C-alpha atoms as a printed R data frame, in Angstrom:
   type eleno elety resid chain resno       x       y       z
1  ATOM     1    CA   MET     A     1  -3.747 -16.146 -13.038
2  ATOM     2    CA   SER     A     2  -4.486 -15.600 -16.735
3  ATOM     3    CA   PHE     A     3  -3.640 -12.404 -18.591
4  ATOM     4    CA   TYR     A     4  -5.237 -10.695 -21.572
5  ATOM     5    CA   LEU     A     5  -3.380  -8.276 -23.820
6  ATOM     6    CA   GLY     A     6  -4.862  -5.425 -25.836
7  ATOM     7    CA   VAL     A     7  -2.766  -3.509 -28.371
8  ATOM     8    CA   ASP     A     8  -3.602  -0.425 -30.431
9  ATOM     9    CA   ILE     A     9  -0.720  -0.023 -32.856
10 ATOM    10    CA   GLY     A    10  -0.913   2.920 -35.203
11 ATOM    11    CA   SER     A    11   1.565   4.833 -37.278
12 ATOM    12    CA   THR     A    12   2.343   7.396 -34.559
13 ATOM    13    CA   THR     A    13   1.531   5.761 -31.211
14 ATOM    14    CA   VAL     A    14   1.349   2.390 -29.518
15 ATOM    15    CA   LYS     A    15  -1.078   1.797 -26.679
16 ATOM    16    CA   ILE     A    16  -1.087  -1.478 -24.775
17 ATOM    17    CA   VAL     A    17  -2.994  -2.828 -21.785
18 ATOM    18    CA   LEU     A    18  -2.689  -5.955 -19.670
19 ATOM    19    CA   THR     A    19  -5.690  -7.235 -17.715
20 ATOM    20    CA   ASP     A    20  -6.409 -10.283 -15.616
21 ATOM    21    CA   GLU     A    21  -9.303 -12.732 -15.859
22 ATOM    22    CA   ASN     A    22 -11.423 -10.378 -13.709
23 ATOM    23    CA   LYS     A    23 -10.869  -7.566 -16.249
24 ATOM    24    CA   ASP     A    24  -8.760  -5.668 -13.705
25 ATOM    25    CA   LEU     A    25  -6.171  -3.411 -15.325
26 ATOM    26    CA   LEU     A    26  -2.686  -4.587 -14.376
27 ATOM    27    CA   ASP     A    27  -0.511  -2.391 -16.597
28 ATOM    28    CA   HIS     A    28  -0.747   0.055 -19.477
29 ATOM    29    CA   VAL     A    29   1.560   2.073 -21.723
30 ATOM    30    CA   TYR     A    30   1.028   4.911 -24.198
31 ATOM    31    CA   ARG     A    31   4.149   5.520 -26.264
32 ATOM    32    CA   HIS     A    32   4.959   7.628 -29.301
33 ATOM    33    CA   ALA     A    33   6.262   5.298 -32.000
34 ATOM    34    CA   ARG     A    34   8.627   7.797 -33.660
35 ATOM    35    CA   GLY     A    35   7.882   6.204 -37.031
36 ATOM    36    CA   GLN     A    36   8.639   2.660 -35.824
37 ATOM    37    CA   PRO     A    37   5.520   1.229 -34.183
38 ATOM    38    CA   GLY     A    38   6.748  -2.376 -34.354
39 ATOM    39    CA   ARG     A    39   9.932  -1.494 -32.536
40 ATOM    40    CA   ALA     A    40   8.001   0.511 -29.921
41 ATOM    41    CA   LEU     A    41   5.754  -2.491 -29.249
42 ATOM    42    CA   LEU     A    42   8.741  -4.827 -28.917
43 ATOM    43    CA   GLU     A    43  10.358  -2.421 -26.437
44 ATOM    44    CA   ILE     A    44   7.205  -2.329 -24.323
45 ATOM    45    CA   LEU     A    45   6.868  -6.110 -24.338
46 ATOM    46    CA   GLY     A    46  10.555  -6.461 -23.483
47 ATOM    47    CA   ASP     A    47  10.048  -4.224 -20.446
48 ATOM    48    CA   TRP     A    48   6.945  -6.146 -19.437
49 ATOM    49    CA   GLN     A    49   8.683  -9.533 -19.654
50 ATOM    50    CA   GLN     A    50  10.711  -8.460 -16.661
51 ATOM    51    CA   ARG     A    51   7.568  -7.624 -14.642
52 ATOM    52    CA   TRP     A    52   4.935 -10.037 -15.916
53 ATOM    53    CA   ASP     A    53   4.854 -13.703 -16.925
54 ATOM    54    CA   LEU     A    54   3.636 -13.087 -20.477
55 ATOM    55    CA   GLU     A    55   3.356 -16.817 -21.081
56 ATOM    56    CA   ARG     A    56   0.112 -16.510 -19.097
57 ATOM    57    CA   VAL     A    57  -1.464 -14.396 -21.847
58 ATOM    58    CA   GLN     A    58  -4.568 -16.304 -22.929
59 ATOM    59    CA   ALA     A    59  -5.813 -13.913 -25.609
60 ATOM    60    CA   LEU     A    60  -4.493 -11.035 -27.685
61 ATOM    61    CA   GLY     A    61  -6.628  -8.351 -29.294
62 ATOM    62    CA   LEU     A    62  -5.234  -5.789 -31.704
63 ATOM    63    CA   THR     A    63  -6.484  -2.679 -33.428
64 ATOM    64    CA   GLY     A    64  -4.928   0.133 -35.407
65 ATOM    65    CA   SER     A    65  -3.174   0.369 -38.745
66 ATOM    66    CA   GLY     A    66  -0.506  -2.163 -37.739
67 ATOM    67    CA   GLY     A    67  -2.859  -4.496 -35.939
68 ATOM    68    CA   ALA     A    68  -3.933  -6.671 -38.860
69 ATOM    69    CA   THR     A    69  -0.390  -7.646 -39.795
70 ATOM    70    CA   LEU     A    70   0.571  -8.401 -36.194
71 ATOM    71    CA   ALA     A    71  -2.610 -10.391 -35.618
72 ATOM    72    CA   ARG     A    72  -1.699 -12.674 -38.520
73 ATOM    73    CA   LEU     A    73   1.855 -13.092 -37.207
74 ATOM    74    CA   LEU     A    74   0.942 -13.593 -33.537
75 ATOM    75    CA   GLY     A    75  -2.379 -15.391 -33.818
76 ATOM    76    CA   GLY     A    76  -4.349 -12.574 -32.223
77 ATOM    77    CA   LEU     A    77  -7.713 -11.079 -33.133
78 ATOM    78    CA   HIS     A    78  -7.708  -7.813 -35.112
79 ATOM    79    CA   ILE     A    79 -10.685  -5.462 -34.893
80 ATOM    80    CA   ASN     A    80 -10.893  -2.302 -36.982
81 ATOM    81    CA   GLU     A    81 -10.363   0.733 -34.734
82 ATOM    82    CA   LEU     A    82 -13.597   2.369 -35.957
83 ATOM    83    CA   ILE     A    83 -15.566  -0.662 -34.752
84 ATOM    84    CA   ALA     A    84 -13.549  -1.154 -31.563
């Protein structure tokens, strides 16, 4: 089974979804970032590594104010949140 990851990382919240190849929602999180959105995202992914085989992620899409930087670092696709 392949997974797809969507991340909206802003300055105040982090929202993340995991879907399968049928576009079925497998997991989701909405978390206040408390001024550290990168850390919040890492915490979420750390929790998910215990539940999901994240090596099966085939594509990563990002949006939000922190999305462009992460997309460059992780090789994902960034889409402006106003367009998304």
